[in-house]
Short mmCIF file of C-alpha atoms and ligand atoms in Angstrom, two decimals:
data_model
loop_
_atom_site.label_atom_id
_atom_site.label_comp_id
_atom_site.label_asym_id
_atom_site.label_seq_id
_atom_site.Cartn_x
_atom_site.Cartn_y
_atom_site.Cartn_z
CA MET G 1 0.00 0.00 0.00
CA ARG G 2 3.01 2.27 -0.45
CA ARG G 3 1.02 3.84 -3.29
CA PHE G 4 -1.16 5.60 -0.72
CA LEU G 5 1.67 6.62 1.63
CA LEU G 6 1.74 10.24 0.47
CA LEU G 7 -2.03 10.66 0.81
CA VAL G 8 -2.07 9.05 4.26
CA SER G 9 0.83 11.28 5.38
CA VAL G 10 -0.99 14.36 4.09
CA ILE G 11 -4.21 13.35 5.89
CA LEU G 12 -2.33 12.80 9.17
CA ALA G 13 -0.46 16.10 8.80
CA ALA G 14 -3.72 17.92 7.96
CA ALA G 15 -5.41 16.44 11.03
CA GLY G 16 -2.45 17.43 13.23
CA ALA G 17 -2.35 20.97 11.84
CA LEU G 18 -6.11 21.27 12.33
CA VAL G 19 -5.88 20.26 15.99
CA LEU G 20 -2.97 22.65 16.55
CA SER G 21 -4.80 25.52 14.85
CA LEU G 22 -7.79 25.01 17.17
CA ALA G 23 -5.84 24.26 20.35
CA VAL G 24 -2.59 26.20 20.08
CA SER G 25 -2.63 29.10 17.62
CA PRO G 26 -4.72 30.20 14.59
CA TRP G 27 -1.39 30.60 12.77
CA TRP G 28 -1.52 26.80 12.26
CA TRP G 29 -4.26 27.44 9.71
CA CYS G 30 -1.48 28.49 7.30
CA ALA G 31 -0.41 24.83 7.31
CA ALA G 32 -3.84 23.25 7.85
CA GLY G 33 -5.45 25.08 4.87
CA PRO G 34 -3.11 23.77 2.13
CA LEU G 35 -2.96 20.31 3.75
CA LEU G 36 -6.77 20.08 3.81
CA ALA G 37 -6.85 21.17 0.16
CA LEU G 38 -4.34 18.43 -0.69
CA THR G 39 -6.47 15.91 1.26
CA ALA G 40 -9.52 16.92 -0.78
CA LEU G 41 -7.51 16.61 -4.00
CA GLY G 42 -6.30 13.15 -2.98
CA ALA G 43 -9.87 12.07 -2.22
CA TRP G 44 -10.98 13.37 -5.61
CA ASP G 45 -8.12 11.47 -7.28
CA LEU G 46 -9.43 8.25 -5.76
CA VAL G 47 -13.02 8.62 -6.95
CA GLN G 48 -12.58 10.21 -10.39
CA THR G 49 -12.59 7.76 -13.34
CA ARG G 50 -10.68 9.66 -16.01
CA HIS G 51 -7.06 9.06 -14.96
CA SER G 52 -6.12 5.55 -13.79
CA VAL G 53 -2.71 6.71 -12.56
CA LEU G 54 -4.38 9.11 -10.09
CA ARG G 55 -6.71 6.37 -8.84
CA ASN G 56 -3.71 4.15 -8.17
CA TYR G 57 -1.36 6.92 -7.02
CA PRO G 58 -3.48 9.70 -5.43
CA LEU G 59 -1.54 13.01 -5.26
CA LEU G 60 1.73 11.39 -6.37
CA GLY G 61 0.23 10.69 -9.80
CA HIS G 62 0.10 14.42 -10.54
CA LEU G 63 3.87 14.35 -10.92
CA ARG G 64 3.33 12.20 -14.00
CA PHE G 65 1.46 15.03 -15.71
CA LEU G 66 4.28 17.40 -14.80
CA MET G 67 6.86 15.01 -16.28
CA GLU G 68 4.71 14.52 -19.35
CA LYS G 69 5.13 18.21 -20.13
CA LEU G 70 8.88 17.65 -20.17
CA ARG G 71 8.86 14.40 -22.19
CA PRO G 72 5.44 13.15 -23.24
CA GLU G 73 5.33 9.40 -23.78
CA MET G 74 3.07 9.80 -26.80
CA GLN G 75 5.59 12.18 -28.28
CA GLN G 76 8.32 9.60 -27.77
CA TYR G 77 6.18 6.99 -29.53
CA PHE G 78 5.45 9.24 -32.47
CA VAL G 79 9.05 10.43 -32.81
CA GLU G 80 10.21 6.83 -32.99
CA ARG G 81 7.62 5.96 -35.63
CA ASN G 82 8.74 5.21 -39.11
CA TYR G 83 7.95 8.24 -41.27
CA ASP G 84 7.95 6.05 -44.32
CA GLY G 85 6.28 7.78 -47.25
CA ARG G 86 4.06 10.81 -47.77
CA PRO G 87 0.64 10.57 -49.42
CA LEU G 88 0.17 13.02 -52.30
CA PRO G 89 -2.83 15.36 -52.30
CA SER G 90 -4.70 15.73 -55.60
CA MET G 91 -5.46 18.93 -57.54
CA ARG G 92 -8.96 17.47 -57.78
CA PRO G 93 -9.98 16.23 -54.31
CA VAL G 94 -13.30 14.44 -53.90
CA LYS G 95 -16.09 14.85 -51.37
CA VAL G 96 -15.47 12.93 -48.14
CA PRO G 97 -17.76 9.87 -48.35
CA GLU G 98 -20.54 9.70 -45.75
CA ASP G 99 -20.08 5.98 -45.15
CA VAL G 100 -16.78 4.74 -43.81
CA PRO G 101 -15.44 1.94 -46.05
CA THR G 102 -14.96 -1.60 -44.75
CA VAL G 103 -13.25 -4.60 -46.32
CA ARG G 104 -14.97 -7.92 -46.96
CA VAL G 105 -12.83 -10.79 -45.65
CA GLY G 106 -13.70 -14.25 -46.94
CA GLY G 107 -12.37 -16.16 -49.92
CA PRO G 108 -14.15 -18.83 -51.96
CA ASP G 109 -14.00 -21.47 -49.19
CA CYS G 110 -15.39 -19.17 -46.51
CA THR G 111 -19.11 -19.39 -45.77
CA ALA G 112 -19.38 -16.54 -43.26
CA PRO G 113 -17.52 -13.50 -44.68
CA TYR G 114 -16.77 -10.63 -42.30
CA ASP G 115 -16.70 -6.91 -43.08
CA MET G 116 -13.51 -5.70 -41.47
CA ALA G 117 -12.95 -2.07 -40.43
CA LEU G 118 -9.92 -0.18 -41.74
CA LEU G 119 -8.51 -0.10 -38.18
CA ASN G 120 -8.96 -2.81 -35.55
CA VAL G 121 -7.56 -3.86 -32.19
CA SER G 122 -4.41 -5.90 -32.76
CA ALA G 123 -3.74 -9.16 -30.91
CA MET G 124 -3.04 -8.70 -27.19
CA SER G 125 -3.76 -11.55 -24.79
CA PHE G 126 -5.64 -11.62 -21.50
CA GLY G 127 -2.61 -12.16 -19.30
CA SER G 128 -0.41 -9.64 -20.98
CA LEU G 129 -3.34 -7.21 -20.50
CA SER G 130 -5.61 -6.95 -17.47
CA SER G 131 -9.28 -7.95 -17.34
CA HIS G 132 -10.40 -4.29 -17.39
CA ALA G 133 -8.13 -3.47 -20.34
CA ILE G 134 -9.53 -6.39 -22.35
CA LEU G 135 -13.08 -5.44 -21.42
CA ALA G 136 -12.51 -1.78 -22.37
CA LEU G 137 -11.02 -2.76 -25.75
CA ASN G 138 -13.87 -5.16 -26.40
CA ARG G 139 -16.61 -2.70 -25.45
CA GLY G 140 -14.87 -0.05 -27.55
CA ALA G 141 -14.93 -2.46 -30.50
CA ALA G 142 -18.63 -3.11 -29.90
CA LEU G 143 -19.38 0.63 -29.78
CA GLY G 144 -17.48 1.28 -33.00
CA GLY G 145 -18.27 -1.89 -34.96
CA PHE G 146 -14.65 -2.95 -35.42
CA ALA G 147 -12.79 -6.16 -34.61
CA HIS G 148 -10.86 -7.10 -31.49
CA ASP G 149 -8.14 -9.76 -31.82
CA THR G 150 -7.95 -11.90 -28.68
CA GLY G 151 -4.20 -12.52 -28.88
CA GLU G 152 -2.88 -16.01 -28.32
CA GLY G 153 -3.79 -16.22 -24.62
CA GLY G 154 -7.20 -17.82 -25.15
CA LEU G 155 -10.79 -16.62 -25.26
CA SER G 156 -11.49 -15.24 -21.81
CA GLU G 157 -14.80 -14.23 -20.25
CA TYR G 158 -13.69 -10.60 -20.65
CA HIS G 159 -13.43 -11.02 -24.41
CA LEU G 160 -16.99 -12.26 -24.46
CA ARG G 161 -18.57 -9.82 -22.03
CA GLY G 162 -18.32 -6.61 -24.05
CA GLY G 163 -20.19 -7.73 -27.16
CA GLY G 164 -17.40 -6.77 -29.60
CA ASP G 165 -16.55 -8.77 -32.73
CA LEU G 166 -13.67 -11.14 -32.07
CA ILE G 167 -10.82 -12.55 -34.08
CA TRP G 168 -9.78 -15.57 -32.07
CA GLU G 169 -6.06 -16.11 -32.35
CA ILE G 170 -4.25 -19.31 -31.50
CA GLY G 171 -0.49 -19.53 -31.25
CA THR G 172 2.04 -22.29 -30.63
CA GLY G 173 0.63 -22.93 -27.13
CA TYR G 174 -2.92 -23.53 -28.53
CA PHE G 175 -4.22 -21.77 -25.41
CA GLY G 176 -7.92 -22.31 -24.89
CA CYS G 177 -7.97 -25.30 -27.25
CA ARG G 178 -5.22 -27.57 -26.03
CA THR G 179 -4.83 -31.00 -24.54
CA PRO G 180 -3.12 -31.33 -21.13
CA GLU G 181 0.08 -32.12 -23.06
CA GLY G 182 -0.18 -28.84 -24.98
CA ARG G 183 -1.37 -30.25 -28.31
CA PHE G 184 -4.11 -28.74 -30.49
CA ASN G 185 -7.58 -29.85 -29.36
CA GLY G 186 -9.87 -29.70 -32.41
CA ARG G 187 -13.11 -30.34 -30.54
CA GLU G 188 -12.57 -27.53 -28.03
CA PHE G 189 -11.49 -25.25 -30.88
CA ALA G 190 -14.69 -26.01 -32.81
CA ASP G 191 -16.89 -25.40 -29.75
CA LYS G 192 -15.40 -21.98 -29.05
CA ALA G 193 -15.07 -20.95 -32.71
CA ALA G 194 -18.83 -21.52 -33.01
CA LEU G 195 -19.55 -18.69 -30.54
CA PRO G 196 -21.38 -15.86 -32.33
CA GLU G 197 -18.85 -13.26 -31.09
CA VAL G 198 -16.05 -15.06 -32.93
CA LYS G 199 -16.10 -13.67 -36.47
CA CYS G 200 -12.69 -14.92 -37.68
CA VAL G 201 -10.00 -17.33 -36.50
CA SER G 202 -6.28 -16.74 -36.84
CA LEU G 203 -3.14 -18.83 -36.53
CA LYS G 204 -0.18 -16.88 -35.22
CA LEU G 205 3.10 -17.97 -36.77
CA SER G 206 5.25 -15.12 -35.54
CA GLN G 207 5.19 -11.52 -34.41
CA GLY G 208 7.40 -8.59 -35.31
CA ALA G 209 8.78 -7.87 -31.86
CA LYS G 210 10.02 -11.42 -31.32
CA PRO G 211 10.01 -13.49 -34.49
CA GLY G 212 11.14 -17.07 -33.97
CA ILE G 213 10.64 -17.24 -30.22
CA GLY G 214 7.70 -18.20 -28.06
CA GLY G 215 6.44 -16.42 -24.98
CA VAL G 216 6.63 -16.79 -21.21
CA LEU G 217 3.90 -15.79 -18.79
CA PRO G 218 5.32 -15.80 -15.24
CA GLY G 219 3.48 -18.03 -12.74
CA ALA G 220 2.72 -14.96 -10.57
CA LYS G 221 0.46 -13.69 -13.35
CA VAL G 222 -1.33 -17.02 -13.94
CA ASN G 223 -4.37 -16.55 -11.71
CA ALA G 224 -7.48 -18.75 -11.82
CA GLU G 225 -9.10 -16.73 -14.63
CA ILE G 226 -6.04 -16.83 -16.85
CA ALA G 227 -5.54 -20.52 -16.14
CA ARG G 228 -9.16 -21.13 -17.18
CA ALA G 229 -8.86 -19.11 -20.39
CA ARG G 230 -5.65 -20.85 -21.38
CA ASP G 231 -6.32 -24.41 -20.15
CA VAL G 232 -3.18 -24.37 -18.00
CA PRO G 233 -2.51 -25.00 -14.30
CA GLU G 234 -2.94 -21.99 -12.02
CA GLY G 235 0.22 -20.37 -10.64
CA GLU G 236 2.61 -22.19 -12.98
CA THR G 237 4.77 -20.32 -15.48
CA VAL G 238 3.38 -20.81 -18.99
CA VAL G 239 5.75 -21.22 -21.91
CA SER G 240 4.71 -21.06 -25.58
CA PRO G 241 7.07 -23.03 -27.79
CA PRO G 242 8.82 -21.17 -30.66
CA TYR G 243 7.26 -23.36 -33.36
CA HIS G 244 3.99 -25.13 -34.14
CA GLN G 245 3.38 -28.85 -33.67
CA VAL G 246 0.52 -28.95 -36.17
CA PHE G 247 2.67 -28.45 -39.26
CA THR G 248 6.25 -28.88 -40.36
CA THR G 249 5.99 -27.93 -44.06
CA PRO G 250 4.25 -25.17 -46.05
CA ARG G 251 1.80 -27.75 -47.42
CA GLU G 252 0.91 -28.96 -43.92
CA LEU G 253 0.43 -25.33 -42.84
CA VAL G 254 -2.05 -24.73 -45.66
CA LYS G 255 -3.87 -27.98 -44.88
CA PHE G 256 -4.09 -27.00 -41.22
CA LEU G 257 -5.62 -23.67 -42.18
CA ALA G 258 -8.23 -25.57 -44.19
CA LEU G 259 -8.92 -27.76 -41.12
CA MET G 260 -9.25 -24.69 -38.90
CA ARG G 261 -11.78 -23.14 -41.31
CA GLU G 262 -13.76 -26.38 -41.42
CA LEU G 263 -13.77 -26.66 -37.61
CA ALA G 264 -14.76 -22.97 -37.39
CA GLY G 265 -17.84 -23.62 -39.52
CA GLY G 266 -16.49 -21.77 -42.55
CA LYS G 267 -15.60 -18.54 -40.72
CA PRO G 268 -12.75 -16.48 -42.22
CA THR G 269 -9.45 -18.12 -41.35
CA GLY G 270 -6.01 -16.62 -41.67
CA PHE G 271 -2.55 -16.37 -40.23
CA LYS G 272 -0.25 -13.71 -38.82
CA LEU G 273 3.46 -13.47 -39.39
CA CYS G 274 6.45 -11.20 -39.40
CA VAL G 275 7.99 -11.87 -42.80
CA GLY G 276 11.46 -13.39 -42.84
CA SER G 277 12.63 -15.29 -45.89
CA ARG G 278 10.85 -14.39 -49.14
CA ARG G 279 11.52 -17.90 -50.45
CA GLN G 280 9.66 -19.44 -47.50
CA PHE G 281 6.66 -17.22 -48.11
CA LEU G 282 6.70 -18.17 -51.79
CA ALA G 283 6.81 -21.83 -50.70
CA VAL G 284 3.55 -21.22 -48.79
CA CYS G 285 2.04 -19.63 -51.93
CA LYS G 286 3.10 -22.67 -53.95
CA ALA G 287 1.44 -24.90 -51.34
CA MET G 288 -1.76 -22.83 -51.66
CA LEU G 289 -1.70 -23.32 -55.42
CA ALA G 290 -0.94 -27.04 -55.15
CA GLU G 291 -3.68 -27.70 -52.57
CA GLY G 292 -6.20 -25.23 -54.00
CA VAL G 293 -6.54 -23.78 -50.48
CA THR G 294 -6.06 -20.14 -49.51
CA PRO G 295 -6.38 -18.38 -46.18
CA ASP G 296 -9.00 -15.64 -46.11
CA PHE G 297 -6.54 -13.17 -44.62
CA ILE G 298 -2.89 -12.78 -43.77
CA VAL G 299 -1.78 -10.26 -41.15
CA VAL G 300 1.71 -8.90 -41.76
CA ASP G 301 3.36 -7.66 -38.58
CA GLY G 302 6.31 -5.30 -38.96
CA ALA G 303 9.57 -5.86 -37.11
CA GLU G 304 8.93 -2.47 -35.51
CA GLY G 305 5.85 -3.83 -33.71
CA GLY G 306 5.55 -3.86 -29.94
CA THR G 307 4.88 -6.57 -27.38
CA GLY G 308 4.45 -7.03 -23.65
CA ALA G 309 7.91 -8.56 -23.35
CA ALA G 310 10.63 -9.42 -25.85
CA PRO G 311 14.40 -9.77 -25.70
CA LEU G 312 15.90 -6.49 -26.92
CA GLU G 313 18.02 -8.14 -29.63
CA PHE G 314 14.89 -9.72 -31.14
CA ALA G 315 12.84 -6.57 -30.82
CA ASP G 316 15.52 -4.44 -32.47
CA HIS G 317 17.23 -6.62 -35.04
CA LEU G 318 15.08 -9.45 -36.42
CA GLY G 319 12.39 -9.63 -39.10
CA MET G 320 11.30 -7.42 -41.97
CA PRO G 321 10.00 -3.94 -41.20
CA LEU G 322 6.36 -3.50 -42.13
CA THR G 323 6.97 -1.72 -45.46
CA GLU G 324 9.18 -4.49 -46.85
CA GLY G 325 7.10 -7.31 -45.33
CA LEU G 326 3.88 -5.87 -46.67
CA ILE G 327 5.22 -5.32 -50.17
CA THR G 328 6.73 -8.83 -50.21
CA VAL G 329 3.42 -10.46 -49.24
CA ARG G 330 1.43 -8.25 -51.64
CA ASN G 331 3.77 -9.09 -54.51
CA ALA G 332 3.83 -12.83 -53.74
CA LEU G 333 0.02 -13.02 -53.64
CA VAL G 334 -0.49 -10.82 -56.71
CA GLY G 335 2.32 -12.57 -58.60
CA THR G 336 0.78 -15.98 -57.94
CA GLY G 337 -2.70 -14.77 -58.89
CA LEU G 338 -4.02 -15.39 -55.35
CA LYS G 339 -4.54 -11.84 -54.13
CA ASP G 340 -8.25 -11.71 -55.04
CA ARG G 341 -8.91 -14.52 -52.54
CA VAL G 342 -6.78 -13.21 -49.65
CA ARG G 343 -7.06 -9.94 -47.70
CA ILE G 344 -3.93 -8.47 -46.17
CA GLY G 345 -3.93 -6.89 -42.71
CA ALA G 346 -1.01 -4.77 -41.50
CA SER G 347 0.25 -4.02 -37.99
CA GLY G 348 3.27 -2.10 -36.78
CA LYS G 349 3.08 1.43 -35.32
CA VAL G 350 -0.23 2.26 -36.95
CA ALA G 351 -1.56 5.21 -34.97
CA THR G 352 -2.86 7.87 -37.37
CA GLY G 353 -5.03 8.26 -40.46
CA SER G 354 -1.98 8.77 -42.67
CA ASP G 355 -0.45 5.53 -41.32
CA ILE G 356 -3.56 3.70 -42.50
CA VAL G 357 -3.45 5.32 -45.95
CA LYS G 358 0.26 4.54 -46.39
CA ARG G 359 -0.24 0.90 -45.48
CA LEU G 360 -3.21 0.60 -47.85
CA ILE G 361 -1.06 1.98 -50.68
CA GLN G 362 1.74 -0.45 -49.82
CA GLY G 363 -0.55 -3.44 -50.16
CA ALA G 364 -2.71 -3.77 -47.05
CA ASP G 365 -6.50 -4.02 -47.15
CA TYR G 366 -6.89 -3.07 -43.48
CA THR G 367 -4.77 -2.30 -40.41
CA ASN G 368 -4.53 -3.28 -36.75
CA ALA G 369 -3.07 -1.30 -33.83
CA ALA G 370 -1.86 -2.60 -30.47
CA LEU G 371 0.22 0.07 -28.75
CA ALA G 372 -2.01 2.95 -29.88
CA MET G 373 -5.02 1.05 -28.46
CA MET G 374 -3.09 0.56 -25.23
CA PHE G 375 -2.64 4.34 -25.07
CA ALA G 376 -6.40 4.65 -25.57
CA VAL G 377 -7.03 2.51 -22.48
CA GLY G 378 -4.61 4.59 -20.44
CA CYS G 379 -1.09 3.12 -20.93
CA ILE G 380 1.54 5.69 -19.92
CA GLN G 381 4.54 3.61 -21.07
CA ALA G 382 5.75 3.02 -17.54
CA GLN G 383 7.42 -0.08 -19.04
CA ARG G 384 6.59 -2.25 -16.05
CA CYS G 385 4.44 -4.74 -18.01
CA HIS G 386 6.50 -7.74 -16.83
CA THR G 387 6.48 -6.74 -13.12
CA ASN G 388 2.73 -6.98 -12.46
CA THR G 389 2.84 -3.42 -11.06
CA CYS G 390 1.50 -1.43 -14.04
CA PRO G 391 0.56 1.92 -12.44
CA VAL G 392 -2.54 2.38 -14.62
CA GLY G 393 -4.00 -1.14 -14.43
CA VAL G 394 -3.43 -1.97 -18.11
CA THR G 395 -0.92 -4.82 -17.92
CA THR G 396 -1.20 -6.00 -14.32
CA GLN G 397 -3.25 -8.82 -12.81
CA ASP G 398 -3.20 -7.18 -9.37
CA ARG G 399 -6.89 -6.57 -8.69
CA ARG G 400 -6.25 -3.47 -6.59
CA ARG G 401 -4.39 -1.85 -9.47
CA VAL G 402 -6.77 -3.12 -12.17
CA ARG G 403 -9.74 -1.39 -10.51
CA ALA G 404 -8.16 1.99 -11.36
CA LEU G 405 -8.94 1.42 -15.03
CA ASP G 406 -12.50 2.62 -15.51
CA VAL G 407 -14.00 0.45 -18.25
CA THR G 408 -16.79 2.85 -19.24
CA ASP G 409 -14.46 5.80 -19.66
CA LYS G 410 -11.73 3.84 -21.46
CA SER G 411 -14.05 1.93 -23.82
CA ALA G 412 -15.45 5.29 -24.97
CA ARG G 413 -11.88 6.44 -25.60
CA VAL G 414 -11.08 3.31 -27.62
CA HIS G 415 -14.19 3.93 -29.68
CA ARG G 416 -13.40 7.62 -30.23
CA PHE G 417 -9.75 6.90 -31.10
CA GLN G 418 -10.69 4.33 -33.74
CA ARG G 419 -13.47 6.50 -35.18
CA ALA G 420 -11.34 9.66 -35.37
CA THR G 421 -8.37 7.81 -36.87
CA VAL G 422 -10.41 6.09 -39.58
CA LYS G 423 -12.23 9.35 -40.30
CA SER G 424 -8.88 11.06 -40.72
CA ALA G 425 -7.78 8.29 -43.15
CA VAL G 426 -10.96 8.77 -45.18
CA GLN G 427 -10.42 12.56 -45.24
CA ILE G 428 -6.80 12.11 -46.40
CA MET G 429 -7.94 9.76 -49.18
CA ALA G 430 -10.56 12.31 -50.26
CA ALA G 431 -7.84 14.99 -50.38
CA MET G 432 -5.92 12.57 -52.62
CA GLY G 433 -8.92 12.35 -54.94
CA VAL G 434 -9.93 8.86 -53.78
CA SER G 435 -13.23 7.82 -52.23
CA ASP G 436 -12.65 4.06 -52.34
CA PRO G 437 -9.43 2.61 -50.86
CA THR G 438 -9.12 0.18 -53.77
CA ASP G 439 -8.47 3.21 -56.03
CA LEU G 440 -5.25 4.07 -54.19
CA THR G 441 -2.16 3.50 -56.34
CA THR G 442 1.55 3.18 -55.61
CA GLY G 443 2.19 6.45 -57.44
CA MET G 444 0.26 8.32 -54.73
CA LEU G 445 2.93 7.81 -52.05
CA VAL G 446 6.38 9.36 -52.23
CA ARG G 447 9.55 9.14 -50.19
CA ARG G 448 12.26 11.79 -49.96
CA LEU G 449 15.58 10.06 -50.58
CA ASP G 450 17.81 13.14 -50.20
CA PRO G 451 17.25 16.91 -50.18
CA THR G 452 16.66 17.02 -53.93
CA THR G 453 15.13 13.62 -54.72
CA VAL G 454 11.53 12.64 -54.06
CA THR G 455 10.53 9.28 -55.53
CA PRO G 456 7.09 7.68 -55.79
CA TYR G 457 6.66 4.18 -54.42
CA ALA G 458 5.70 3.05 -57.91
CA GLU G 459 9.37 3.54 -58.85
CA LEU G 460 11.00 2.82 -55.49
CA TYR G 461 9.85 -0.80 -55.31
CA GLU G 462 9.05 -3.54 -57.78
CA TRP G 463 5.29 -4.19 -58.10
CA LEU G 464 4.41 -7.53 -59.69
CA ALA G 465 1.47 -7.82 -62.09
CA PRO G 466 -1.30 -10.41 -61.48
CA GLY G 467 0.01 -13.93 -62.26
CA GLU G 468 3.48 -12.66 -63.25
CA LEU G 469 5.31 -15.27 -61.17
CA LEU G 470 3.34 -18.04 -62.88
CA ARG G 471 4.01 -16.72 -66.38
CA GLN G 472 7.50 -15.25 -66.37
CA PRO G 473 9.05 -14.37 -62.97
CA PRO G 474 11.11 -11.16 -63.12
CA ALA G 475 14.86 -11.76 -62.78
CA SER G 476 14.90 -10.40 -59.22
CA TRP G 477 12.36 -13.04 -58.10
CA ASP G 478 13.44 -15.94 -60.29
CA ALA G 479 15.91 -17.66 -57.94
CA ASP G 480 13.59 -17.49 -54.91
CA TRP G 481 10.59 -18.59 -56.96
CA ARG G 482 12.41 -21.60 -58.38
CA ALA G 483 13.89 -22.57 -54.98
CA ALA G 484 10.57 -22.31 -53.13
CA ASP G 485 9.35 -25.81 -52.28
CA PRO G 486 5.83 -26.44 -50.89
CA ASP G 487 7.20 -29.44 -48.98
CA THR G 488 9.94 -27.78 -46.98
CA PHE G 489 10.72 -24.57 -45.14
CA ALA G 490 14.46 -25.34 -45.50
C1 FMN H 1 0.99 -6.07 -24.67
C2 FMN H 1 1.06 -6.71 -26.02
C3 FMN H 1 0.68 -8.03 -26.16
C4 FMN H 1 0.73 -8.65 -27.40
N1 FMN H 1 0.29 -9.93 -27.54
C5 FMN H 1 0.22 -10.49 -28.78
C6 FMN H 1 -0.36 -11.77 -28.97
O1 FMN H 1 -0.83 -12.42 -28.04
N2 FMN H 1 -0.39 -12.26 -30.23
C7 FMN H 1 0.09 -11.56 -31.31
O2 FMN H 1 -0.01 -12.04 -32.44
N3 FMN H 1 0.63 -10.35 -31.15
C8 FMN H 1 0.71 -9.79 -29.93
N4 FMN H 1 1.21 -8.53 -29.78
C9 FMN H 1 1.68 -7.81 -30.97
C10 FMN H 1 0.61 -6.88 -31.53
O3 FMN H 1 -0.57 -7.56 -31.84
C11 FMN H 1 1.08 -6.14 -32.78
O4 FMN H 1 1.30 -7.07 -33.80
C12 FMN H 1 2.36 -5.37 -32.56
O5 FMN H 1 2.39 -4.81 -31.28
C13 FMN H 1 2.52 -4.25 -33.58
O6 FMN H 1 1.56 -3.29 -33.46
P1 FMN H 1 1.74 -1.87 -32.68
O7 FMN H 1 2.96 -1.23 -33.22
O8 FMN H 1 0.46 -1.18 -33.03
O9 FMN H 1 1.89 -2.17 -31.24
C14 FMN H 1 1.18 -7.91 -28.54
C15 FMN H 1 1.57 -6.58 -28.39
C16 FMN H 1 1.51 -5.97 -27.16
C17 FMN H 1 1.92 -4.54 -27.05
#
């Protein structure tokens, strides 16, 4: 309870000064007045619902706002963002459309297509986030009609309580649909995938902040609720392996996706990855062609993406940044003639309308945001996610700290953030002369290479034509295309 030490000290001092001012000398009012005012402020901090940090740290929390003026955490986030590309305004803008566009996700084998918003809540598990944070994100998604990815930590009661549309993600731990030995449990998966809140199912292969490694949830965080959501023993440290047991080759991966879609009753099924080797991704495309099976969506996560916890070397040095990963996946799908069947999602420091527009131009059909959504539910980047002492109740499982996060207030913020950001994207597109995102072209984004050279993306990168890899692969793709084997990732 050290969090309340300052308030308690102020209350005791105020009481002392009050007694002295009545019993000894009225001069004590000079001390009692300010101390009583501070006591009232501390009491207000405890009951207000707008700032979680003040609810958890009455009085002391005000220092945070002072520090923010010196070095705002949002500013730090934005400064570190990748200013990759500048959308070009048109000399003939169009009227901003009344209806916000959505993207239909669901290829030929999907029987329950889903209309995805241009910006959604990216995967973050219950466990890495608190119950209130999950609930606020989910209610925000329900208010705004966008999707909320569960993350790989299972489908918890908090994901289901807010009424938001869910993308249920499973990772290498198959949490929420696993046998006691940690293997995939198809029957449990089918039962949960049938829930009406689950609109899509997703297989996580890797994530930008830590490609190639699994995750660890410390035993201290594995309370009864988390254990229930994940199908794991309470209080024991949970480890997700670095690789999947359900497939060893690109062909097996594609077949497993087909099985997932079948078990999910035909709901849109996809996978998420941080792109590594282009040849491996082409091997997966070859497997899709050979098996006649395509995922309904692929989410490309940039190496710049965040996480609750990742070794610094992995976070900083592995995987393709979003621009390269996105363009690789777009080209591979277009070049193999598969793009019409597969939607591409993009995540990695998406926080503004122009971020959305840039990613759409680079090949995405929609975007997801994790860190920006965490800011919306009150994250102040205290960077204590792994210690269970998050000061604003976002990443802790400590009930006393979680209560500081007011779900009603924060879900409204999540809703407003998503709505304003998408609206801004739509306004930017209108200024570019585009009312439908599918009319965006790679010539509409430019990058300054040096003080005198500004180059459009159409020239900066290679953009494959539909079916080009099948007809005549360009020289730059030929070696990878020929080496790609649907029966091995080697
Ligand atoms: C707290 C936290 C937990 C995350 N958990 C997952 C997860 O369970 N599964 C997953 O695929 N990605 C997870 N991610 C990665 C995000 O979904 C996203 O891909 C990445 O953070 C990039 O987006 P951003 O830059 O908007 O944060 C997590 C990220 C954060 C910050």
